[in-house]
mmCIF file of C-alpha atoms and ligand atoms in Angstrom:
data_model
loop_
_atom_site.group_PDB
_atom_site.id
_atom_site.type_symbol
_atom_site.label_atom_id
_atom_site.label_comp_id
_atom_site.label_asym_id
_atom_site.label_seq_id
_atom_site.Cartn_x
_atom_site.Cartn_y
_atom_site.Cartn_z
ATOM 1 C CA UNK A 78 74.021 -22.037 10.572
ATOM 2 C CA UNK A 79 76.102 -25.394 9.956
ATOM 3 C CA UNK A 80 73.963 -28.486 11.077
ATOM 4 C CA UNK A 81 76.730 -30.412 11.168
ATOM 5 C CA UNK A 82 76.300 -31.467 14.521
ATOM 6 C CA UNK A 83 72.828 -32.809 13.961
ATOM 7 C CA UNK A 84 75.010 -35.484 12.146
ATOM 8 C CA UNK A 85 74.617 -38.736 13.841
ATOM 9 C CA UNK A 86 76.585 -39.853 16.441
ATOM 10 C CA UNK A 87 76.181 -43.694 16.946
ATOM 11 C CA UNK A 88 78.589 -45.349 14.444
ATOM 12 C CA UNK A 89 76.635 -47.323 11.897
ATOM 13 C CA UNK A 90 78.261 -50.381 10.088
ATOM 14 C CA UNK A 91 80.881 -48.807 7.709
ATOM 15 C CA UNK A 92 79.299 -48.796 4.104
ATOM 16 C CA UNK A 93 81.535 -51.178 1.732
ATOM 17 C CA UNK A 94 84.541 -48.812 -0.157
ATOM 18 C CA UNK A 95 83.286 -49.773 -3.375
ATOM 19 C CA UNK A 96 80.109 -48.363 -2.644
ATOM 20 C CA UNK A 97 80.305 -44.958 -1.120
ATOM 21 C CA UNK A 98 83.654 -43.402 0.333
ATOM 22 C CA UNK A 99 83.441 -42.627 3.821
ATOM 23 C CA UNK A 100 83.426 -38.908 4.381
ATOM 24 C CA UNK A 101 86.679 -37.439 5.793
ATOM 25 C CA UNK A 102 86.898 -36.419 9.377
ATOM 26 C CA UNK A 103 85.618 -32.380 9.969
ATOM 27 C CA UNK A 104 87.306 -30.742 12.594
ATOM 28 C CA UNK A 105 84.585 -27.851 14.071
ATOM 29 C CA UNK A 106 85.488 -24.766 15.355
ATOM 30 C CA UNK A 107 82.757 -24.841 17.476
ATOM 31 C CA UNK A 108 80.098 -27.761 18.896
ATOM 32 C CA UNK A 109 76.961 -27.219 20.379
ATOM 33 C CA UNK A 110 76.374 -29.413 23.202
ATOM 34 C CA UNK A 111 72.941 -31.500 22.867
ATOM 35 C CA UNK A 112 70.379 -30.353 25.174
ATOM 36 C CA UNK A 113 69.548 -33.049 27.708
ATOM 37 C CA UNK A 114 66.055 -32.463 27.083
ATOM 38 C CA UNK A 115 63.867 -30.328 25.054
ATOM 39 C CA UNK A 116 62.992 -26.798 26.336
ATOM 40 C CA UNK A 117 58.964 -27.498 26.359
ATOM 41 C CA UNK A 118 56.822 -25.008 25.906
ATOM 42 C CA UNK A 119 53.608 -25.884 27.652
ATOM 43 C CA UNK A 120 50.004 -25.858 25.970
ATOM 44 C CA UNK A 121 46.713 -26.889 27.863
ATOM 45 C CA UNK A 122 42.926 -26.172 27.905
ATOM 46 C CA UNK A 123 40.710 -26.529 30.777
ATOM 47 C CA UNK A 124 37.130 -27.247 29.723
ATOM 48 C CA UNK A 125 34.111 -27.985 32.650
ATOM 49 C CA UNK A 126 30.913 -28.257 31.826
ATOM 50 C CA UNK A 127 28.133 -29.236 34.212
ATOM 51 C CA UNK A 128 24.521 -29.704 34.355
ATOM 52 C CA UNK A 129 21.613 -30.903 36.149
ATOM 53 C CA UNK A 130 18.497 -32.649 35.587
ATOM 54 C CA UNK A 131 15.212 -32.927 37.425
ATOM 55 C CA UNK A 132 12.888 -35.797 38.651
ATOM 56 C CA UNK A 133 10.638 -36.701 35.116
ATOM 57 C CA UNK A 134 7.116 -35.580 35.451
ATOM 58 C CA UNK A 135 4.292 -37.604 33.686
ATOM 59 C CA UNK A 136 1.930 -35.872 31.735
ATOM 60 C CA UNK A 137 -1.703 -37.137 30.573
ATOM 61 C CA UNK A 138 -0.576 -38.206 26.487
ATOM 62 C CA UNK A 139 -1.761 -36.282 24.014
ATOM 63 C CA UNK A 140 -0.305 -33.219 21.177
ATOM 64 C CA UNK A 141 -1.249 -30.447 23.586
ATOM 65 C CA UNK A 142 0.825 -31.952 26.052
ATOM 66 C CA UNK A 143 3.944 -31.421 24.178
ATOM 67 C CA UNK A 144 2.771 -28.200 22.755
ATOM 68 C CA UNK A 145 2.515 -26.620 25.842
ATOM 69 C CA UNK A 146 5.986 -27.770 27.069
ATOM 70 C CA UNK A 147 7.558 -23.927 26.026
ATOM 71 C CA UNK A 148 4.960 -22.227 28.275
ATOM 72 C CA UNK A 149 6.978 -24.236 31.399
ATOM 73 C CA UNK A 150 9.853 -22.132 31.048
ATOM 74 C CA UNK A 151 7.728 -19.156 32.061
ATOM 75 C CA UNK A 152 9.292 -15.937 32.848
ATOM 76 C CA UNK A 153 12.657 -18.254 33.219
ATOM 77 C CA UNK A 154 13.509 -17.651 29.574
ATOM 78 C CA UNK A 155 16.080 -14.654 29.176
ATOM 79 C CA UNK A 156 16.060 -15.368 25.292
ATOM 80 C CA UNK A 157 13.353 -16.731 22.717
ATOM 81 C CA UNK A 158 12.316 -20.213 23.651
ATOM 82 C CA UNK A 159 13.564 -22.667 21.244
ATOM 83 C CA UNK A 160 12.025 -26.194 20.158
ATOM 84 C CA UNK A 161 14.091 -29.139 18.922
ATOM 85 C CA UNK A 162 12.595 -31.548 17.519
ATOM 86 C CA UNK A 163 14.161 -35.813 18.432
ATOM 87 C CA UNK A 164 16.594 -36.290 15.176
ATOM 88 C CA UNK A 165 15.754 -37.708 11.839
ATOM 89 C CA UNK A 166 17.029 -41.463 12.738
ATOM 90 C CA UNK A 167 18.764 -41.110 8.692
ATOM 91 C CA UNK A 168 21.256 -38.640 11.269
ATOM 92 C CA UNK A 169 21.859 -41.450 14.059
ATOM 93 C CA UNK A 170 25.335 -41.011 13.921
ATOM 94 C CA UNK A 171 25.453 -37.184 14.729
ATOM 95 C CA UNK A 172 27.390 -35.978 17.384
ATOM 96 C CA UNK A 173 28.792 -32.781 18.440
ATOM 97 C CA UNK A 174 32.593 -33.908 18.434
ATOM 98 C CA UNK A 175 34.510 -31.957 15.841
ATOM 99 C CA UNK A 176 37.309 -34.178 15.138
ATOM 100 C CA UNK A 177 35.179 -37.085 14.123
ATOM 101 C CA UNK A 178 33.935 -35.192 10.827
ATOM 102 C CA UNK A 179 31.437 -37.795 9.806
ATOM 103 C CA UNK A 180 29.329 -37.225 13.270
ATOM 104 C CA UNK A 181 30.213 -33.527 12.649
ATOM 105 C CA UNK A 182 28.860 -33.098 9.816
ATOM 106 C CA UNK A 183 25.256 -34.915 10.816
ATOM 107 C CA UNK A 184 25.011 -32.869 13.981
ATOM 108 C CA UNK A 185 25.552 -29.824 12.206
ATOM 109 C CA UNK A 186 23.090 -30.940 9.849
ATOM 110 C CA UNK A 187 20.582 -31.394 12.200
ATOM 111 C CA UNK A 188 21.350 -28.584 14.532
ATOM 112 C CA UNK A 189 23.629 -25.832 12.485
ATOM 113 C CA UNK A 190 20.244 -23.601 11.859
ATOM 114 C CA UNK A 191 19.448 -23.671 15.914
ATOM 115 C CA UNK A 192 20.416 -20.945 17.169
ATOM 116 C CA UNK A 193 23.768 -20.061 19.422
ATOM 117 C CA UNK A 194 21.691 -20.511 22.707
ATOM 118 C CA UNK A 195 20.595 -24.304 21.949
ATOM 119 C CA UNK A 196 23.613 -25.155 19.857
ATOM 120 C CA UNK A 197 25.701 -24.043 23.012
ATOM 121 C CA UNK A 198 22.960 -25.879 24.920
ATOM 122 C CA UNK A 199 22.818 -29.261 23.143
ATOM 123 C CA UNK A 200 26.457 -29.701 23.079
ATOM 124 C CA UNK A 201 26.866 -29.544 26.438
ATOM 125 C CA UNK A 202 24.152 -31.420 27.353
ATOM 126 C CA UNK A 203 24.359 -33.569 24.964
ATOM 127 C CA UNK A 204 28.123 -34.289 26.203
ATOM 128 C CA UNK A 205 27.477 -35.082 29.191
ATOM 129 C CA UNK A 206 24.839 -37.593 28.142
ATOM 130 C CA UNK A 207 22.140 -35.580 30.272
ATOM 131 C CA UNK A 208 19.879 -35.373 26.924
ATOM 132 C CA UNK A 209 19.311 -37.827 24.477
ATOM 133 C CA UNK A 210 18.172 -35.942 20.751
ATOM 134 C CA UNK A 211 17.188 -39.386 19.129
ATOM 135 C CA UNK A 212 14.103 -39.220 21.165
ATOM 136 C CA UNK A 213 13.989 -36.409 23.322
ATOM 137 C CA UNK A 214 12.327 -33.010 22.578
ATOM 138 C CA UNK A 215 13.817 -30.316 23.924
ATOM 139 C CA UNK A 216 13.096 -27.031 25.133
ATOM 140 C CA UNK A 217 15.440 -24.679 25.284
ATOM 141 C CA UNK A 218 16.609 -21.188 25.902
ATOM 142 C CA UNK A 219 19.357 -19.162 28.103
ATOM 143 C CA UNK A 220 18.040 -18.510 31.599
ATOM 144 C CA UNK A 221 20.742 -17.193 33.108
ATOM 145 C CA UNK A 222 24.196 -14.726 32.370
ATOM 146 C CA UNK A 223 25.129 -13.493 29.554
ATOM 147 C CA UNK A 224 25.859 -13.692 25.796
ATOM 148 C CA UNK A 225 29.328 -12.617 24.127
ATOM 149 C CA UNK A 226 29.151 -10.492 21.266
ATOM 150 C CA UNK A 227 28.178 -13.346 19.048
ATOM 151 C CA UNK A 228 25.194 -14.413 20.611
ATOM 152 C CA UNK A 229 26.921 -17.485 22.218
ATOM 153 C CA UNK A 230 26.603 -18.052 26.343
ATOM 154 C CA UNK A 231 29.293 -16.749 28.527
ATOM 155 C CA UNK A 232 30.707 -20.397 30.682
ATOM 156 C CA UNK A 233 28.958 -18.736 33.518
ATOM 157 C CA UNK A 234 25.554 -18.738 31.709
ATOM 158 C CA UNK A 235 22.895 -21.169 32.457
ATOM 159 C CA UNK A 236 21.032 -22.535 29.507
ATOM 160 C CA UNK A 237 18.694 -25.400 29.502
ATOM 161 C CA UNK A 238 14.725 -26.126 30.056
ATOM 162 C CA UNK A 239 12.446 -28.992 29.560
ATOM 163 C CA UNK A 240 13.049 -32.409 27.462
ATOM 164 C CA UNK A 241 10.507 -34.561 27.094
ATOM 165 C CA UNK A 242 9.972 -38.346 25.927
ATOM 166 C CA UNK A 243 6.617 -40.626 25.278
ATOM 167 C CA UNK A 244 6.666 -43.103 27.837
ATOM 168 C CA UNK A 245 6.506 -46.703 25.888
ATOM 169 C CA UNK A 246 3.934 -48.665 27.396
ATOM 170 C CA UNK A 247 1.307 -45.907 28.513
ATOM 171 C CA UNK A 248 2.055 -42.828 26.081
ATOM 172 C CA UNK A 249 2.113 -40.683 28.573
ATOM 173 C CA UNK A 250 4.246 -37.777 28.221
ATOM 174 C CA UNK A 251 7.860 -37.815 30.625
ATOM 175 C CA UNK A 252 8.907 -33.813 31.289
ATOM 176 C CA UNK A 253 12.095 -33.495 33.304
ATOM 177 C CA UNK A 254 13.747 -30.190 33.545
ATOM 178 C CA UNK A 255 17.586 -29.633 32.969
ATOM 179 C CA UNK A 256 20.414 -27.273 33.053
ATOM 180 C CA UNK A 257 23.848 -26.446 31.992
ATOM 181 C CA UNK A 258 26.559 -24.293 32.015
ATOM 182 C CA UNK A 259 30.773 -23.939 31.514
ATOM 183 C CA UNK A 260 33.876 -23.797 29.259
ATOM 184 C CA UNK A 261 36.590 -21.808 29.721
ATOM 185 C CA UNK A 262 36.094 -21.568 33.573
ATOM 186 C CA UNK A 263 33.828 -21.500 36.312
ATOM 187 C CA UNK A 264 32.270 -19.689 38.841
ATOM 188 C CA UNK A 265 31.747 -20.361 42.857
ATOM 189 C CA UNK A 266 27.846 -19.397 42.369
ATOM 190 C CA UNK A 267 26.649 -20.776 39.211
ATOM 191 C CA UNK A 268 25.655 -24.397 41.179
ATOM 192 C CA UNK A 269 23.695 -22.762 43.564
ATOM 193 C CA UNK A 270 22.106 -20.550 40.638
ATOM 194 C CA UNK A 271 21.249 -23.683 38.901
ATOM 195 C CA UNK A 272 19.847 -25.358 41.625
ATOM 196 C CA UNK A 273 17.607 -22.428 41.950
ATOM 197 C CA UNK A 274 16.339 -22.419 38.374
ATOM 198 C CA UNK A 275 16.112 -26.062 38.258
ATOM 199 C CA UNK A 276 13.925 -25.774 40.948
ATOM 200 C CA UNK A 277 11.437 -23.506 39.472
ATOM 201 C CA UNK A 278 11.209 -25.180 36.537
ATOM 202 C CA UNK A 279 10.140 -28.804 37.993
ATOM 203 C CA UNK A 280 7.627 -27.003 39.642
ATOM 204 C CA UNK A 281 6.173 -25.444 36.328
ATOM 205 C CA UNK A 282 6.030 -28.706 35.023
ATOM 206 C CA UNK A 283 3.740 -29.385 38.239
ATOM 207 C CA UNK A 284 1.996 -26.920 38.119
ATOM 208 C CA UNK A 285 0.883 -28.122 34.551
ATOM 209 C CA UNK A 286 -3.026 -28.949 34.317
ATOM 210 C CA UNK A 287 -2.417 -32.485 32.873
ATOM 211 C CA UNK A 288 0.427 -33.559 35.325
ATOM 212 C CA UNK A 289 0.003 -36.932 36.600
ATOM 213 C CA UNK A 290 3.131 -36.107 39.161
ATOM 214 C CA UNK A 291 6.618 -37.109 39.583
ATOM 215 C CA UNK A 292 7.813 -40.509 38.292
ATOM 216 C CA UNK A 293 10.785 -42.654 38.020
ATOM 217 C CA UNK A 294 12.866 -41.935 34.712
ATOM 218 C CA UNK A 295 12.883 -44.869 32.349
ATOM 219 C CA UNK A 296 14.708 -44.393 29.488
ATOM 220 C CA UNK A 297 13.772 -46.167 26.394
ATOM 221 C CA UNK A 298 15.276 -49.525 25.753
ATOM 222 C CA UNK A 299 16.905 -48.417 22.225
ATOM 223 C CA UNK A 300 17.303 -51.054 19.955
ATOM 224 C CA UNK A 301 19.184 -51.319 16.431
ATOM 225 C CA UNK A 302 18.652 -53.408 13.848
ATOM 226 C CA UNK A 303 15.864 -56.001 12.819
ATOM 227 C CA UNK A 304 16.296 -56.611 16.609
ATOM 228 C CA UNK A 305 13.740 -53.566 17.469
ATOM 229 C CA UNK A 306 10.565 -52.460 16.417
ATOM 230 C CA UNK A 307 10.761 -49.654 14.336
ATOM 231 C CA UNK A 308 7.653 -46.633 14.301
ATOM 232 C CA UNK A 309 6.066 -46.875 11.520
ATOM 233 C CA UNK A 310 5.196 -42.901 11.763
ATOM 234 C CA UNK A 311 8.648 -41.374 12.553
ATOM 235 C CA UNK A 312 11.155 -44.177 11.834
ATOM 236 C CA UNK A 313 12.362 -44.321 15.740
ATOM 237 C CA UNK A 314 13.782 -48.093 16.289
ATOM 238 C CA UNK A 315 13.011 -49.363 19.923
ATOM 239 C CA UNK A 316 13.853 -52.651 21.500
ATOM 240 C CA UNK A 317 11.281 -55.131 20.952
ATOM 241 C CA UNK A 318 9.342 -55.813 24.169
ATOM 242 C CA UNK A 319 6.844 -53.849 26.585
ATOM 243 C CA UNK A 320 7.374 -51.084 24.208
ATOM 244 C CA UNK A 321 3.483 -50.264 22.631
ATOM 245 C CA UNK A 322 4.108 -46.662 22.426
ATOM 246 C CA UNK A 323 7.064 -44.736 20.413
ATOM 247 C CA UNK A 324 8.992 -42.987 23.023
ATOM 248 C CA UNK A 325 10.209 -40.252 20.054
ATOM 249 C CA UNK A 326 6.534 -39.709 18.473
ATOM 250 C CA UNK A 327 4.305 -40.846 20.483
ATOM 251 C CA UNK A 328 2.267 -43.072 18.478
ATOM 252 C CA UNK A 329 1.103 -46.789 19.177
ATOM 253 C CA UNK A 330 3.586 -49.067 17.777
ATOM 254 C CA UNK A 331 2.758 -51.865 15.271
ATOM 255 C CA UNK A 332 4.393 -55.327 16.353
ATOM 256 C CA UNK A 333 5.076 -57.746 13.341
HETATM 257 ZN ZN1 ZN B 1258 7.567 -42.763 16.140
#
């Protein structure tokens, strides 16, 4: 096919003779007229994710407090109940965003040998900023719907559990309960389903023996730098101030 009539038509400034002979005029026996505007073909992708968390629960301190945090999920769990540790602070960049490889790469790091429940899990709750893996542990499994044939939830699947923190100035333990679901699409029901589950498992976390009740969240104050105190046990840096406890280990924190 001649592309001819690709040539440019906006005269530019005649080159000099001496320099390059101006091409004679081409008749065509044919011109095809330039489209006034591309023919688009359309591409998009609708992703929705959504989750919910509970009210936090303090728990008396103390390592069988956390330990017994899988036993909350109860007959809730429709899968093996899965523990993830807070992340190594060396991985404090990680995040589950693909096109950023360097945060990529650390989030698989920490997270590629979870399996396709919590992976699913964490990086949609993680996401939406409903879980925070530098300190929280989390408790995870699927609780709801179904699994494609590679072991990863359906959008209409609920996954989720517990995630729990060390409250910094008592050391008491903070259990909240928390859902997710979605992807490719979304279902009328799943909300209500959530609610449901969400439900239940606040009231495990009452029902624990060493719950001390509901309480107001209070995230850590994170700090960075030599502007926090960092744990001397796990690493964890915290903003310097009321903080006595490490909200990612648990253990008293020693001020300079
Ligand atoms: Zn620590």
């Amino acid at each position: 096919m001649p592309l001819e009539f690709l040539r440019r038509k906006s005269a530019k400034p005649a080159p000099a003779p001496s320099v390059v002979a101006a091409p004679p005029p081409r008749s065509y026996g044919r011109t095809a007229p330039l489209p006034e505007e591309a023919v688009a073909q359309e591409h998009q992708l609708r992703l929705s994710y959504a989750g919910k968390t509970s009210e936090g629960v303090r728990l008396k301190g103390g390592p069988e407090a956390m330990a017994a945090l899988p036993d909350m999920l109860g007959d809730l769990a429709k899968s093996p109940v899965e523990v993830v540790e807070p992340r190594d602070p060396e991985l404090g960049h990680a995040a589950p965003a693909i096109a950023r490889a360097g945060e990529a790469s650390q989030w698989l790091q920490a997270h590629g040998n979870a399996s396709p429940i919590t992976r699913h899990a964490l990086y949609l709750l993680e996401s939406m900023d409903a879980i925070d893996p530098a300190f929280d542990t989390f408790v995870c499994a699927l609780l709801d719907g179904d699994l494609d044939l590679a072991g990863y939830p359906e959008y209409a699947a609920i996954v989720g559990g517990v995630a729990a923190h060390w409250d910094e100035s008592t050391g008491d333990l903070i259990v909240r309960g928390l859902v997710g679901w979605g992807g490719r699409g979304t279902r009328g029901d799943t909300d209500r389903t959530a609610n449901r589950i969400l439900t239940a498992i606040l009231q495990n976390i009452l029902d624990s023996s060493d719950s001390l009740g509901v309480t107001p969240l209070d995230h850590p104050a994170l700090g960075g730098g030599s502007a926090g105190v960092t744990c001397s046990h796990c690493g964890f840096t915290v903003a310097r101030g009321r903080a006595v406890f490490c909200p990612k280990c648990g253990m008293r924190l020693l001020h300079g």
